[in-house]
Coordinates of C-alpha atoms in Angstrom, one line a residue:
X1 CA 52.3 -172.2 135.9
X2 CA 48.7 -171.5 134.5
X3 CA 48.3 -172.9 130.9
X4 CA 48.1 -169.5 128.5
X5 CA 52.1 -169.5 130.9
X6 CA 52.9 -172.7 129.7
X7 CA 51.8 -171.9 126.0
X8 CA 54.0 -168.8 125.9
X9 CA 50.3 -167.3 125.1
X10 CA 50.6 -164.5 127.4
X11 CA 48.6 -161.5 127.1
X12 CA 50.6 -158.4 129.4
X13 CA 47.8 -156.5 130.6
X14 CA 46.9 -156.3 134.0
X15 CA 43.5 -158.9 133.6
X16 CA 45.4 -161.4 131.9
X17 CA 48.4 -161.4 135.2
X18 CA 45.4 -161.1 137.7
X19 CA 43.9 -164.3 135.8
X20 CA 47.6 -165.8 136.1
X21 CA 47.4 -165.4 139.7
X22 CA 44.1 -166.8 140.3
X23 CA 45.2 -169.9 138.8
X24 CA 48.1 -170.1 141.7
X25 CA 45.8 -169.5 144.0
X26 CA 43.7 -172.7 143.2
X27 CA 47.5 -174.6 143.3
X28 CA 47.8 -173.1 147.0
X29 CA 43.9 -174.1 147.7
X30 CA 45.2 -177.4 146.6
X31 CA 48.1 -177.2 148.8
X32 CA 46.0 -175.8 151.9
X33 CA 43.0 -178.7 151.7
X34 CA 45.9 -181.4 151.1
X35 CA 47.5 -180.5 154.8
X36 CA 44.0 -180.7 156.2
X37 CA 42.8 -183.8 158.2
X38 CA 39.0 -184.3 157.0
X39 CA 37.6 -186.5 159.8
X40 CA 39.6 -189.6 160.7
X41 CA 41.2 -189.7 157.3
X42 CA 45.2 -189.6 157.1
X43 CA 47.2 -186.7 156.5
X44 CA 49.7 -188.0 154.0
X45 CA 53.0 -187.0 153.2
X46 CA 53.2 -183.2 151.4
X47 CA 53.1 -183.5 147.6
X48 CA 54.0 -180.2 145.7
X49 CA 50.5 -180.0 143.0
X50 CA 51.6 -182.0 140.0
X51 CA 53.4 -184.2 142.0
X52 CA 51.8 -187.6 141.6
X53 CA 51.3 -186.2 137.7
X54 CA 54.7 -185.2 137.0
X55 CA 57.1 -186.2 139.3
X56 CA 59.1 -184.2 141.8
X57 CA 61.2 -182.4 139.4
X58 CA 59.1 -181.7 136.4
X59 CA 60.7 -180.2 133.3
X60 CA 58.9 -177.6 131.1
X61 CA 58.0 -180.2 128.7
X62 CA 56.3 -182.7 131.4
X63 CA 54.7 -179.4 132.4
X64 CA 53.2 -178.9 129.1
X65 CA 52.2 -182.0 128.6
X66 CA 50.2 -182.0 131.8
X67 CA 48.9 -179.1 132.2
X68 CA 48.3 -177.9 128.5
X69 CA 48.1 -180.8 126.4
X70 CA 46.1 -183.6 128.8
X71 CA 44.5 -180.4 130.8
X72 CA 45.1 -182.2 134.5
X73 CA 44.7 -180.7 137.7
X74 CA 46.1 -182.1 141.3
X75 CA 43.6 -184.8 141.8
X76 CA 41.1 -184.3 145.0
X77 CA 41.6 -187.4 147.7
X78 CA 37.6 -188.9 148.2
X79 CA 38.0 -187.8 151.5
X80 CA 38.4 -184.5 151.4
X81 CA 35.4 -184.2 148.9
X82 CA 32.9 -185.8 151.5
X83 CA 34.1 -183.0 154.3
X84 CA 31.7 -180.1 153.6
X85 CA 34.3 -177.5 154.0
X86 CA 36.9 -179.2 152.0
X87 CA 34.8 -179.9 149.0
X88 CA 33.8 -176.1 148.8
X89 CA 37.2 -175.2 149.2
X90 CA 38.1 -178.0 146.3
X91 CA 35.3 -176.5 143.8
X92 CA 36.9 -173.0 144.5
X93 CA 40.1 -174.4 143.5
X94 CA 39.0 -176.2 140.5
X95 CA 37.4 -173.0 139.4
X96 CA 40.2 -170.9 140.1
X97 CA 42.4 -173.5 137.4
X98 CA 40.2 -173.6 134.6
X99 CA 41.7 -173.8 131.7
X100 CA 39.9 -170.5 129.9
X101 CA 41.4 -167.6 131.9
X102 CA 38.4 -165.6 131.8
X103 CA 36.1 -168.6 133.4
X104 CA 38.4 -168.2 136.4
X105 CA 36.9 -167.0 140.0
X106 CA 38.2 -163.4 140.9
X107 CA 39.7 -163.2 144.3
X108 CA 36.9 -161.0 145.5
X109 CA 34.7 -163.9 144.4
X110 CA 37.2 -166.5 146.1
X111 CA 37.2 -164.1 149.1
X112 CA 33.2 -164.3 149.5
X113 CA 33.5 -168.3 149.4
X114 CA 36.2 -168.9 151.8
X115 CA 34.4 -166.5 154.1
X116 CA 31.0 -168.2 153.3
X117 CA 32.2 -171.7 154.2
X118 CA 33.3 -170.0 157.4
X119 CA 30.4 -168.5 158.2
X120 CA 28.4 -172.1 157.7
X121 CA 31.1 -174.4 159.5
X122 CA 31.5 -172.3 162.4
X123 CA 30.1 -174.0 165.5
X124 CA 28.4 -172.4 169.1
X125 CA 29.5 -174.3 171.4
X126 CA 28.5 -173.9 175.2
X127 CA 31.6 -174.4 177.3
X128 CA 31.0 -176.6 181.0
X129 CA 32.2 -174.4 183.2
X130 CA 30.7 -171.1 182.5
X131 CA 27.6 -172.4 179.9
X132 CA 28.1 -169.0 177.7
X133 CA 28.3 -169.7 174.0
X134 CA 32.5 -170.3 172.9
X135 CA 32.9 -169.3 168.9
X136 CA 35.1 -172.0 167.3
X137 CA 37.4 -169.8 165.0
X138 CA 38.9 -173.3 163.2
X139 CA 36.3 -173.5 160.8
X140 CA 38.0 -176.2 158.3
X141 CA 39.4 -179.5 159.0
X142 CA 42.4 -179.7 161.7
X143 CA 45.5 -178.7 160.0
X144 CA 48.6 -180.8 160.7
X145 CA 51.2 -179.6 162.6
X146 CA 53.8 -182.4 162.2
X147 CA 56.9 -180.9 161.1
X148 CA 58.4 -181.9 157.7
X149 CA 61.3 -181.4 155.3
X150 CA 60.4 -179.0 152.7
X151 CA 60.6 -180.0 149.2
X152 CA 61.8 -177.6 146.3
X153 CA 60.2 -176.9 144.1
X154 CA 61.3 -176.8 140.4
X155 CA 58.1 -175.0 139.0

């Protein structure tokens, strides 16, 4: 939940829910760049964001106090912010989380960076066989595909 949720400060006009939004879509960035294997680093087990802050069942409270009171975010592993696509992707989501609503990116905005980091980590690559240029259309780290068991979430 974004913090002006938490606070019980919430403004019902249409801004102030799109804001709300943007501020899950930095959780779900989170979520995305976590699954992501950035070179030869590990992919670790799935952590729901505020995880390692909260625990695995946070109350509203523990919620509060994390993400109002102390102002954390999910932290960033190094690895993913040495990857050139991860660490845009990681600055999009800390911008998207900011804890003024009206500092956070709009999704047009996050739209235009997500295509952006596309545009610059997509690779020509000439195949053997036929030497004509082959588009690579996985732009970001390889996701993994190992199955696990999902985990609730209590958020």
């Amino acid at each position: 939940m974004a913090p002006e949720v938490l606070e019980g400060a919430i403004n019902f006009q249409r801004d102030a829910f799109l804001r709300i939004d943007m501020y899950a879509v930095g959780l779900v960035l989170w979520e995305l760049v976590s699954r992501c294997k950035a070179a030869d680093g590990p992919v670790g087990e799935y952590l729901l964001p505020f995880e390692e802050e909260a625990g695995q069942h946070p109350s509203l409270e523990d919620l509060q106090e994390v993400v109002v009171n102390k102002k954390m975010r999910p932290a960033f592993k190094d690895l993913w912010l040495k990857h050139s696509g991860l660490s845009q992707l990681c600055e999009t989501a800390e911008e998207c989380w900011d804890h003024d609503a009206e500092a956070r990116l709009s999704a047009g905005c996050v739209q235009e960076r997500i295509s952006q980091v596309r545009r610059l980590l997509t690779v020509t690559v000439p195949t053997s066989e036929q030497q004509q240029p082959h588009h690579n259309n996985t732009p970001f780290a390889m996701v993994t595909n190992v199955d696990l068991p999902p985990k609730e979430s209590s958020i």
